[in-house]
Amino acid sequence: MATQPPSVMEHIISLCKRRGFVFPGSEIYGGLANSWDYGPLGVELKNNIRDHWWKRFVHSRPDVVGFDSSIFLNSKVWEASGHVSNFNDPLVDCRACKNRFRADHLVENGLHEPVVGLSNADLTTLIQTHLKCPVCGKKDFTEVRKFSLLFETQIGVVSGDKNKVYLRGETAQGIFINFKNILNSSHVGLPFGVAQVGKAFRNEITPGNFIFRTLEFEQMELEYFVYPKQADQAFEDWLEAIHAWLLDLGIRPELLHRHEIEKEALAHYAKRNVDIEFDFPFGQKELYGLAYRTDFDLKNHMEKSGQDLTVLDPETNQKVIPHVIEPAVGLTRTLLAVLTSAYTEESVPDAKGEDSTRVVLKLHPKIAPFKAAVLPLSKKEELQAVAQPLYQELIKSFACEYDQTQSIGKRYRRQDEIGTPYCITVDFESINDKAVTIRDRDTMQQVRIPIVQVEQYIKDKLS
């Protein structure tokens, strides 16, 4: 029977470190809070998710092009976009233990009351009147104040001659300020989209929950430019498209939910926003966001820069500022959702017929770090002479691992844990019959086929 234990988050974090998916950042120096490094398997899984997104929304669509902007942008970009004045969270400190909290989260978790539309003064009253610090238990909070999410730094080499810049809080602004460059240099016309995958940085007050909320993360964002009259239909089309992509990624449908954001809680640039939320082990949280940004960004950049960012509407022969539909998802957050959806513990009989627990990552084969593993039954040269040429041939077509250590049972279990869909066992009979045994990860069923058919067999399964 397949299950997920109550402490599934702890199990996932343990597996990620043990098997090389995710490591704590700067660990040998005591770590750095909420920073994570992606190991050999983690970077493969992350890249596979990224490539799957890119293939679906860029290579498979004639109306979308790719882009890659700089992390550092002129600070005027962030002033024009409203991030300098509006990109902030409510912060409150406990004077007793010096811990910091997001005030809205503190009220939601402590009083189970909605906070949409409440001012910082309202939040201060609720917190100071009704709540104790969840860390030290004292009732001694500061007033709630704004906390900017933008990381601020300086560029320049001479002291006193440095310019203030920000690490980008989202990848979208690089697209907006290059709108005309992209339009003039590409064979595109409205409606069309610009996709980008890259690092973004947010000075979160309370990052946490493993790789769910971090200071540094990767975004997969797409800005879809439309004539104003096309916006509502484009929004609905993209909502279906991103939901379908998540299902195609292998995420279980019962773990996904759509949440229409209340008007009072919308971002400063949005007219409408629908989040596709996921049942993480720590609660139902945002996974994929779809925002209708209207003409907010292009209009502001046009006003502040003095550059013409309009297009000609062929139906009215009038210049208009395009409106924008934005599907955006965190790559590392998606990786966590994929791991959570795939993590399974099954009770299976061991060699003695007794129940044992088999941990399986039931990753969709298209995003699994390795598509197959070649497992010679022993290290003897006569088996290596069969297994190595097979492995060398397979890695020309897809990611494959060669593993000859430990018993075959333990190697099967390791491949199950890292999500490898197919294990190919080379045994002593293979020397004579030129055949191997292929084991399916999910069913554990085995078939024996000729070696010359292995590559095509795996390709057919992957397709």
Short mmCIF file of C-alpha atoms in Angstrom, two decimals:
data_model
loop_
_atom_site.label_atom_id
_atom_site.label_comp_id
_atom_site.label_asym_id
_atom_site.label_seq_id
_atom_site.Cartn_x
_atom_site.Cartn_y
_atom_site.Cartn_z
CA MET A 1 0.00 0.00 0.00
CA ALA A 2 1.37 3.43 -1.01
CA THR A 3 1.28 6.17 1.63
CA GLN A 4 2.93 9.37 2.78
CA PRO A 5 3.96 9.56 6.46
CA PRO A 6 2.81 12.46 8.67
CA SER A 7 6.40 13.68 8.80
CA VAL A 8 6.78 13.58 5.02
CA MET A 9 8.61 16.92 4.94
CA GLU A 10 11.37 15.60 7.21
CA HIS A 11 11.60 12.46 5.07
CA ILE A 12 11.90 14.50 1.86
CA ILE A 13 14.60 16.77 3.31
CA SER A 14 16.54 13.73 4.53
CA LEU A 15 16.26 11.99 1.17
CA CYS A 16 17.34 15.15 -0.65
CA LYS A 17 20.57 15.39 1.29
CA ARG A 18 21.29 11.64 1.41
CA ARG A 19 20.78 11.13 -2.30
CA GLY A 20 22.22 14.38 -3.61
CA PHE A 21 19.21 16.50 -4.53
CA VAL A 22 19.54 19.47 -2.16
CA PHE A 23 22.22 20.39 0.40
CA PRO A 24 22.19 23.12 3.08
CA GLY A 25 24.14 26.16 1.88
CA SER A 26 27.61 26.82 3.36
CA GLU A 27 27.17 23.76 5.58
CA ILE A 28 30.84 23.26 6.53
CA TYR A 29 30.86 26.78 8.00
CA GLY A 30 27.72 26.30 10.03
CA GLY A 31 25.34 27.09 7.20
CA LEU A 32 23.60 30.23 5.99
CA ALA A 33 19.93 30.53 6.84
CA ASN A 34 17.58 29.63 4.00
CA SER A 35 20.24 29.10 1.38
CA TRP A 36 20.38 25.79 -0.46
CA ASP A 37 22.66 24.14 -2.98
CA TYR A 38 21.45 21.68 -5.61
CA GLY A 39 23.45 18.47 -5.81
CA PRO A 40 24.10 16.20 -8.82
CA LEU A 41 20.55 14.82 -8.88
CA GLY A 42 18.87 18.06 -7.82
CA VAL A 43 20.37 20.09 -10.64
CA GLU A 44 19.32 17.42 -13.16
CA LEU A 45 15.73 17.43 -11.86
CA LYS A 46 15.63 21.22 -11.76
CA ASN A 47 16.99 21.52 -15.29
CA ASN A 48 14.55 18.91 -16.56
CA ILE A 49 11.60 20.86 -15.11
CA ARG A 50 12.97 24.07 -16.62
CA ASP A 51 13.48 22.45 -20.04
CA HIS A 52 10.00 20.93 -19.95
CA TRP A 53 8.52 24.39 -19.28
CA TRP A 54 10.64 25.98 -22.03
CA LYS A 55 9.71 23.33 -24.57
CA ARG A 56 6.01 23.65 -23.77
CA PHE A 57 5.71 27.42 -23.70
CA VAL A 58 8.49 28.59 -26.06
CA HIS A 59 9.54 25.92 -28.54
CA SER A 60 6.00 24.58 -29.00
CA ARG A 61 4.36 27.99 -29.47
CA PRO A 62 4.93 30.25 -32.48
CA ASP A 63 3.62 33.23 -30.49
CA VAL A 64 6.28 33.09 -27.73
CA VAL A 65 9.98 33.99 -27.84
CA GLY A 66 12.72 33.62 -25.25
CA PHE A 67 14.71 36.27 -23.39
CA ASP A 68 17.38 36.63 -20.72
CA SER A 69 17.83 39.98 -18.97
CA SER A 70 20.45 41.30 -16.59
CA ILE A 71 20.07 40.79 -12.84
CA PHE A 72 21.18 44.39 -12.28
CA LEU A 73 18.89 47.04 -13.76
CA ASN A 74 19.00 50.79 -13.54
CA SER A 75 17.37 51.75 -10.23
CA LYS A 76 14.93 53.95 -12.17
CA VAL A 77 13.36 50.73 -13.50
CA TRP A 78 12.26 49.72 -10.00
CA GLU A 79 11.05 53.21 -9.19
CA ALA A 80 8.92 53.29 -12.33
CA SER A 81 7.54 49.79 -11.73
CA GLY A 82 6.38 50.72 -8.24
CA HIS A 83 8.59 48.20 -6.48
CA VAL A 84 10.58 50.76 -4.50
CA SER A 85 7.42 52.16 -2.92
CA ASN A 86 5.06 49.16 -2.98
CA PHE A 87 7.16 45.99 -2.84
CA ASN A 88 7.09 45.44 0.90
CA ASP A 89 5.67 43.28 3.69
CA PRO A 90 4.46 44.26 7.21
CA LEU A 91 7.24 43.60 9.75
CA VAL A 92 6.98 43.27 13.52
CA ASP A 93 9.70 42.49 16.08
CA CYS A 94 9.55 40.79 19.44
CA ARG A 95 11.50 43.06 21.77
CA ALA A 96 12.16 40.21 24.20
CA CYS A 97 13.80 37.61 21.94
CA LYS A 98 14.60 39.86 18.95
CA ASN A 99 12.86 37.54 16.45
CA ARG A 100 11.16 39.10 13.45
CA PHE A 101 7.83 38.09 11.95
CA ARG A 102 5.55 38.97 9.08
CA ALA A 103 2.73 40.70 10.90
CA ASP A 104 -0.02 39.41 8.60
CA HIS A 105 1.15 35.81 9.01
CA LEU A 106 1.37 36.26 12.77
CA VAL A 107 -2.28 37.38 12.95
CA GLU A 108 -3.51 34.71 10.52
CA ASN A 109 -1.76 31.91 12.43
CA GLY A 110 -2.46 33.23 15.92
CA LEU A 111 -6.00 34.55 15.62
CA HIS A 112 -7.19 32.69 12.52
CA GLU A 113 -8.62 35.91 11.19
CA PRO A 114 -8.38 37.36 7.66
CA VAL A 115 -6.02 40.29 7.32
CA VAL A 116 -6.90 41.47 3.81
CA GLY A 117 -7.29 45.23 3.78
CA LEU A 118 -5.93 45.81 7.29
CA SER A 119 -3.51 48.70 7.73
CA ASN A 120 -0.26 48.45 9.66
CA ALA A 121 -1.96 50.31 12.50
CA ASP A 122 -4.77 47.70 12.55
CA LEU A 123 -2.25 44.87 12.60
CA THR A 124 -0.34 46.56 15.43
CA THR A 125 -3.49 46.77 17.55
CA LEU A 126 -4.39 43.11 17.01
CA ILE A 127 -0.88 41.87 17.73
CA GLN A 128 -0.18 44.00 20.78
CA THR A 129 -3.63 43.30 22.25
CA HIS A 130 -4.09 39.59 21.64
CA LEU A 131 -0.86 37.80 20.73
CA LYS A 132 2.21 36.41 22.42
CA CYS A 133 5.51 35.73 20.68
CA PRO A 134 5.44 32.19 19.23
CA VAL A 135 9.15 31.82 20.06
CA CYS A 136 9.58 33.12 23.63
CA GLY A 137 5.95 33.47 24.77
CA LYS A 138 6.38 37.12 25.78
CA LYS A 139 3.88 39.82 24.89
CA ASP A 140 6.20 42.63 23.86
CA PHE A 141 5.94 43.56 20.19
CA THR A 142 7.03 46.65 18.30
CA GLU A 143 4.69 48.55 16.04
CA VAL A 144 4.19 47.08 12.58
CA ARG A 145 6.19 48.81 9.85
CA LYS A 146 7.00 48.37 6.17
CA PHE A 147 9.84 46.06 5.19
CA SER A 148 11.20 46.38 1.64
CA LEU A 149 11.66 43.09 -0.18
CA LEU A 150 14.22 44.54 -2.59
CA PHE A 151 17.88 43.75 -1.93
CA GLU A 152 19.83 46.99 -2.20
CA THR A 153 23.52 47.16 -3.13
CA GLN A 154 25.97 49.50 -4.84
CA ILE A 155 28.11 49.40 -7.96
CA GLY A 156 31.33 51.29 -8.48
CA VAL A 157 34.95 50.97 -7.40
CA VAL A 158 35.66 54.34 -5.79
CA SER A 159 34.41 55.05 -2.27
CA GLY A 160 31.86 57.85 -2.33
CA ASP A 161 31.29 57.39 -6.05
CA LYS A 162 28.98 54.39 -6.01
CA ASN A 163 25.53 54.08 -7.46
CA LYS A 164 22.63 52.39 -5.71
CA VAL A 165 21.16 49.40 -7.52
CA TYR A 166 18.81 46.58 -6.61
CA LEU A 167 18.98 42.87 -7.16
CA ARG A 168 15.92 42.16 -9.26
CA GLY A 169 12.86 41.14 -7.28
CA GLU A 170 11.27 39.62 -10.38
CA THR A 171 12.47 38.84 -13.89
CA ALA A 172 9.54 40.57 -15.59
CA GLN A 173 10.89 44.15 -15.61
CA GLY A 174 13.77 43.23 -17.90
CA ILE A 175 11.19 42.10 -20.44
CA PHE A 176 9.07 45.25 -20.14
CA ILE A 177 11.96 47.67 -20.68
CA ASN A 178 13.04 45.64 -23.75
CA PHE A 179 9.52 45.42 -25.19
CA LYS A 180 10.27 47.54 -28.26
CA ASN A 181 13.66 45.87 -28.84
CA ILE A 182 11.99 42.46 -28.91
CA LEU A 183 9.09 43.68 -31.04
CA ASN A 184 11.36 45.36 -33.61
CA SER A 185 13.92 42.55 -33.86
CA SER A 186 11.59 39.53 -33.95
CA HIS A 187 8.88 38.32 -36.29
CA VAL A 188 6.20 38.77 -33.65
CA GLY A 189 3.04 40.80 -33.37
CA LEU A 190 0.29 41.06 -30.79
CA PRO A 191 -0.70 38.81 -29.21
CA PHE A 192 2.74 37.42 -28.37
CA GLY A 193 4.69 36.35 -25.29
CA VAL A 194 8.21 36.68 -23.96
CA ALA A 195 9.48 33.92 -21.65
CA GLN A 196 12.39 34.07 -19.24
CA VAL A 197 13.99 31.77 -16.68
CA GLY A 198 16.38 33.32 -14.19
CA LYS A 199 17.36 34.21 -10.65
CA ALA A 200 15.34 36.65 -8.56
CA PHE A 201 16.00 37.89 -5.03
CA ARG A 202 13.66 38.88 -2.22
CA ASN A 203 14.61 40.01 1.25
CA GLU A 204 11.93 37.88 2.92
CA ILE A 205 11.18 38.48 6.60
CA THR A 206 10.44 34.85 7.38
CA PRO A 207 11.80 32.57 4.68
CA GLY A 208 11.55 28.86 5.37
CA ASN A 209 9.88 25.52 4.75
CA PHE A 210 12.94 24.10 3.03
CA ILE A 211 13.20 25.44 -0.55
CA PHE A 212 9.65 26.84 -0.63
CA ARG A 213 10.51 30.41 0.37
CA THR A 214 14.12 31.50 0.01
CA LEU A 215 16.04 34.73 -0.42
CA GLU A 216 17.39 33.61 -3.80
CA PHE A 217 15.27 31.60 -6.20
CA GLU A 218 14.65 30.93 -9.87
CA GLN A 219 11.55 32.11 -11.69
CA MET A 220 9.93 30.92 -14.89
CA GLU A 221 7.97 33.96 -16.03
CA LEU A 222 6.13 34.78 -19.23
CA GLU A 223 4.74 38.16 -20.22
CA TYR A 224 1.98 37.80 -22.81
CA PHE A 225 1.23 41.06 -24.61
CA VAL A 226 -2.29 41.54 -25.99
CA TYR A 227 -4.62 44.24 -27.24
CA PRO A 228 -6.87 45.31 -24.33
CA LYS A 229 -9.94 43.64 -25.84
CA GLN A 230 -8.08 40.28 -25.94
CA ALA A 231 -7.05 40.28 -22.28
CA ASP A 232 -9.97 38.47 -20.64
CA GLN A 233 -9.94 35.55 -23.07
CA ALA A 234 -6.13 35.33 -22.93
CA PHE A 235 -6.32 35.13 -19.15
CA GLU A 236 -8.67 32.14 -19.29
CA ASP A 237 -6.58 30.44 -21.98
CA TRP A 238 -3.41 30.77 -19.93
CA LEU A 239 -5.11 29.54 -16.78
CA GLU A 240 -5.98 26.30 -18.55
CA ALA A 241 -2.55 26.08 -20.16
CA ILE A 242 -0.54 26.34 -16.95
CA HIS A 243 -2.85 23.93 -15.10
CA ALA A 244 -2.42 21.39 -17.90
CA TRP A 245 1.37 21.82 -17.75
CA LEU A 246 1.44 21.03 -14.03
CA LEU A 247 -0.53 17.84 -14.65
CA ASP A 248 1.78 16.90 -17.52
CA LEU A 249 4.69 17.38 -15.14
CA GLY A 250 3.30 14.46 -13.14
CA ILE A 251 1.81 16.40 -10.21
CA ARG A 252 -1.22 14.64 -8.79
CA PRO A 253 -4.41 16.59 -9.70
CA GLU A 254 -6.00 16.22 -6.26
CA LEU A 255 -3.13 18.29 -4.80
CA LEU A 256 -3.87 21.34 -6.99
CA HIS A 257 -6.43 24.07 -6.24
CA ARG A 258 -7.39 27.36 -7.89
CA HIS A 259 -7.66 30.45 -5.72
CA GLU A 260 -9.00 33.77 -6.97
CA ILE A 261 -7.19 36.52 -5.09
CA GLU A 262 -9.45 39.04 -3.38
CA LYS A 263 -9.42 42.54 -4.85
CA GLU A 264 -8.03 44.03 -1.62
CA ALA A 265 -5.07 41.61 -1.67
CA LEU A 266 -4.00 42.15 -5.28
CA ALA A 267 -0.47 43.32 -6.05
CA HIS A 268 -0.13 46.99 -6.93
CA TYR A 269 0.11 46.19 -10.66
CA ALA A 270 -2.69 43.62 -10.94
CA LYS A 271 -6.33 43.88 -11.94
CA ARG A 272 -6.91 40.14 -11.48
CA ASN A 273 -4.88 37.27 -10.09
CA VAL A 274 -5.56 33.54 -9.81
CA ASP A 275 -3.14 31.30 -7.95
CA ILE A 276 -2.86 27.59 -8.55
CA GLU A 277 -2.11 26.35 -5.05
CA PHE A 278 -0.57 23.05 -4.01
CA ASP A 279 -1.01 20.91 -0.91
CA PHE A 280 2.49 21.13 0.53
CA PRO A 281 3.19 19.22 3.78
CA PHE A 282 2.98 22.56 5.64
CA GLY A 283 -0.31 23.64 4.07
CA GLN A 284 -1.99 24.79 0.86
CA LYS A 285 0.27 27.42 -0.67
CA GLU A 286 0.80 29.23 -3.96
CA LEU A 287 2.61 27.29 -6.66
CA TYR A 288 1.74 29.04 -9.94
CA GLY A 289 0.38 32.57 -10.25
CA LEU A 290 -1.51 34.14 -13.15
CA ALA A 291 -1.81 37.92 -13.09
CA TYR A 292 -3.54 40.41 -15.36
CA ARG A 293 -1.13 43.35 -15.12
CA THR A 294 -3.14 45.57 -17.54
CA ASP A 295 -0.89 48.24 -19.11
CA PHE A 296 0.56 49.20 -15.73
CA ASP A 297 4.20 48.36 -16.45
CA LEU A 298 4.54 49.58 -20.03
CA LYS A 299 2.58 52.75 -19.23
CA ASN A 300 4.81 53.61 -16.28
CA HIS A 301 8.03 52.89 -18.14
CA MET A 302 6.75 54.96 -21.05
CA GLU A 303 5.98 57.92 -18.79
CA LYS A 304 9.21 57.73 -16.79
CA SER A 305 11.59 57.02 -19.70
CA GLY A 306 9.94 59.18 -22.33
CA GLN A 307 10.10 56.29 -24.83
CA ASP A 308 7.15 55.33 -27.02
CA LEU A 309 5.99 51.84 -26.05
CA THR A 310 2.70 51.89 -27.94
CA VAL A 311 1.61 49.70 -30.85
CA LEU A 312 -0.85 50.31 -33.63
CA ASP A 313 -4.20 48.57 -33.31
CA PRO A 314 -5.03 47.53 -36.90
CA GLU A 315 -8.78 47.51 -36.22
CA THR A 316 -9.00 51.08 -34.92
CA ASN A 317 -5.82 52.45 -36.51
CA GLN A 318 -5.09 53.98 -33.08
CA LYS A 319 -1.97 53.65 -30.96
CA VAL A 320 -2.51 51.66 -27.76
CA ILE A 321 -0.38 50.44 -24.88
CA PRO A 322 -0.51 46.62 -24.82
CA HIS A 323 -1.97 44.86 -21.81
CA VAL A 324 -0.14 41.98 -20.17
CA ILE A 325 -1.13 38.53 -18.91
CA GLU A 326 1.61 37.05 -16.71
CA PRO A 327 1.89 33.34 -15.87
CA ALA A 328 4.73 33.03 -13.33
CA VAL A 329 6.05 30.11 -11.32
CA GLY A 330 9.03 29.51 -9.08
CA LEU A 331 11.31 26.80 -10.49
CA THR A 332 12.64 25.68 -7.11
CA ARG A 333 9.16 25.83 -5.59
CA THR A 334 7.94 23.63 -8.44
CA LEU A 335 10.76 21.20 -7.70
CA LEU A 336 9.49 20.92 -4.12
CA ALA A 337 5.94 20.30 -5.34
CA VAL A 338 7.19 17.61 -7.71
CA LEU A 339 9.13 15.90 -4.91
CA THR A 340 6.16 16.10 -2.56
CA SER A 341 3.77 14.70 -5.15
CA ALA A 342 6.17 11.90 -6.10
CA TYR A 343 7.35 10.82 -2.63
CA THR A 344 5.80 7.48 -1.71
CA GLU A 345 6.36 4.82 0.93
CA GLU A 346 5.13 1.32 0.13
CA SER A 347 4.93 -1.84 2.20
CA VAL A 348 6.46 -4.70 0.21
CA PRO A 349 7.72 -8.16 1.21
CA ASP A 350 11.47 -8.55 1.60
CA ALA A 351 13.59 -11.60 0.68
CA LYS A 352 12.33 -13.40 3.80
CA GLY A 353 8.68 -12.62 2.98
CA GLU A 354 8.38 -10.07 5.76
CA ASP A 355 6.95 -6.56 5.24
CA SER A 356 9.48 -3.84 4.59
CA THR A 357 9.17 -0.21 3.52
CA ARG A 358 10.12 0.77 0.00
CA VAL A 359 10.67 4.50 -0.59
CA VAL A 360 9.90 5.51 -4.16
CA LEU A 361 10.05 8.84 -5.96
CA LYS A 362 7.38 8.32 -8.61
CA LEU A 363 8.68 11.08 -10.83
CA HIS A 364 7.32 11.37 -14.33
CA PRO A 365 9.97 9.68 -16.52
CA LYS A 366 10.41 12.82 -18.65
CA ILE A 367 11.80 14.79 -15.67
CA ALA A 368 13.54 12.00 -13.70
CA PRO A 369 17.29 12.72 -13.24
CA PHE A 370 18.14 9.35 -14.79
CA LYS A 371 15.87 7.59 -17.26
CA ALA A 372 17.54 4.23 -16.70
CA ALA A 373 20.29 2.52 -14.71
CA VAL A 374 22.55 -0.25 -15.97
CA LEU A 375 23.26 -2.71 -13.16
CA PRO A 376 25.73 -5.55 -13.80
CA LEU A 377 25.05 -8.34 -11.31
CA SER A 378 28.68 -8.31 -10.18
CA LYS A 379 32.00 -6.60 -10.90
CA LYS A 380 33.35 -9.56 -12.84
CA GLU A 381 35.00 -8.63 -16.12
CA GLU A 382 32.78 -10.83 -18.26
CA LEU A 383 29.70 -8.89 -17.04
CA GLN A 384 31.43 -5.54 -17.45
CA ALA A 385 32.20 -6.49 -21.04
CA VAL A 386 28.45 -6.69 -21.69
CA ALA A 387 27.20 -3.89 -19.41
CA GLN A 388 29.68 -1.13 -20.30
CA PRO A 389 29.03 -1.09 -24.07
CA LEU A 390 25.28 -1.06 -23.37
CA TYR A 391 25.68 1.88 -20.99
CA GLN A 392 27.90 3.79 -23.43
CA GLU A 393 25.27 3.36 -26.13
CA LEU A 394 22.34 4.42 -23.93
CA ILE A 395 23.93 7.65 -22.66
CA LYS A 396 23.99 8.92 -26.24
CA SER A 397 20.19 9.08 -26.12
CA PHE A 398 19.24 9.88 -22.51
CA ALA A 399 20.60 10.33 -18.98
CA CYS A 400 21.63 6.97 -17.61
CA GLU A 401 23.56 5.74 -14.56
CA TYR A 402 26.00 2.85 -14.21
CA ASP A 403 26.02 1.21 -10.76
CA GLN A 404 27.95 -1.91 -9.81
CA THR A 405 28.26 -1.59 -6.02
CA GLN A 406 26.27 -3.39 -3.29
CA SER A 407 23.72 -6.15 -3.74
CA ILE A 408 21.24 -5.92 -6.60
CA GLY A 409 18.39 -5.47 -4.12
CA LYS A 410 20.04 -2.45 -2.50
CA ARG A 411 20.77 -0.96 -5.89
CA TYR A 412 17.12 -1.35 -6.87
CA ARG A 413 16.12 0.47 -3.67
CA ARG A 414 18.54 3.32 -4.35
CA GLN A 415 17.23 3.77 -7.89
CA ASP A 416 13.66 3.74 -6.52
CA GLU A 417 14.58 6.51 -4.08
CA ILE A 418 16.06 8.75 -6.77
CA GLY A 419 13.17 8.15 -9.16
CA THR A 420 14.87 6.13 -11.94
CA PRO A 421 12.01 4.62 -14.00
CA TYR A 422 13.88 1.59 -15.38
CA CYS A 423 16.67 -0.65 -14.11
CA ILE A 424 18.53 -2.83 -16.59
CA THR A 425 20.19 -5.85 -15.00
CA VAL A 426 23.02 -7.61 -16.79
CA ASP A 427 23.45 -11.14 -15.43
CA PHE A 428 25.54 -14.19 -16.34
CA GLU A 429 22.89 -15.43 -18.76
CA SER A 430 23.34 -12.18 -20.69
CA ILE A 431 26.75 -13.39 -21.87
CA ASN A 432 25.16 -16.22 -23.84
CA ASP A 433 21.59 -15.13 -24.67
CA LYS A 434 22.50 -11.46 -25.36
CA ALA A 435 19.48 -10.33 -23.31
CA VAL A 436 18.91 -8.30 -20.13
CA THR A 437 16.19 -7.90 -17.52
CA ILE A 438 14.39 -4.55 -17.32
CA ARG A 439 12.59 -3.68 -14.08
CA ASP A 440 9.81 -1.09 -13.90
CA ARG A 441 10.15 1.28 -10.91
CA ASP A 442 6.46 1.64 -10.12
CA THR A 443 5.19 -1.91 -10.69
CA MET A 444 8.48 -3.73 -9.95
CA GLN A 445 7.57 -6.06 -12.83
CA GLN A 446 10.44 -7.41 -14.92
CA VAL A 447 10.75 -8.31 -18.58
CA ARG A 448 13.64 -9.86 -20.45
CA ILE A 449 14.49 -8.49 -23.87
CA PRO A 450 17.41 -8.67 -26.32
CA ILE A 451 20.17 -6.14 -25.70
CA VAL A 452 19.79 -4.71 -29.20
CA GLN A 453 16.19 -3.74 -28.35
CA VAL A 454 16.90 -2.00 -25.03
CA GLU A 455 17.42 1.53 -26.32
CA GLN A 456 14.22 1.54 -28.37
CA TYR A 457 12.29 -0.11 -25.53
CA ILE A 458 13.25 2.69 -23.13
CA LYS A 459 12.57 5.39 -25.74
CA ASP A 460 9.09 3.99 -26.36
CA LYS A 461 8.38 3.96 -22.63
CA LEU A 462 9.61 7.53 -22.21
CA SER A 463 7.44 8.78 -25.07
#
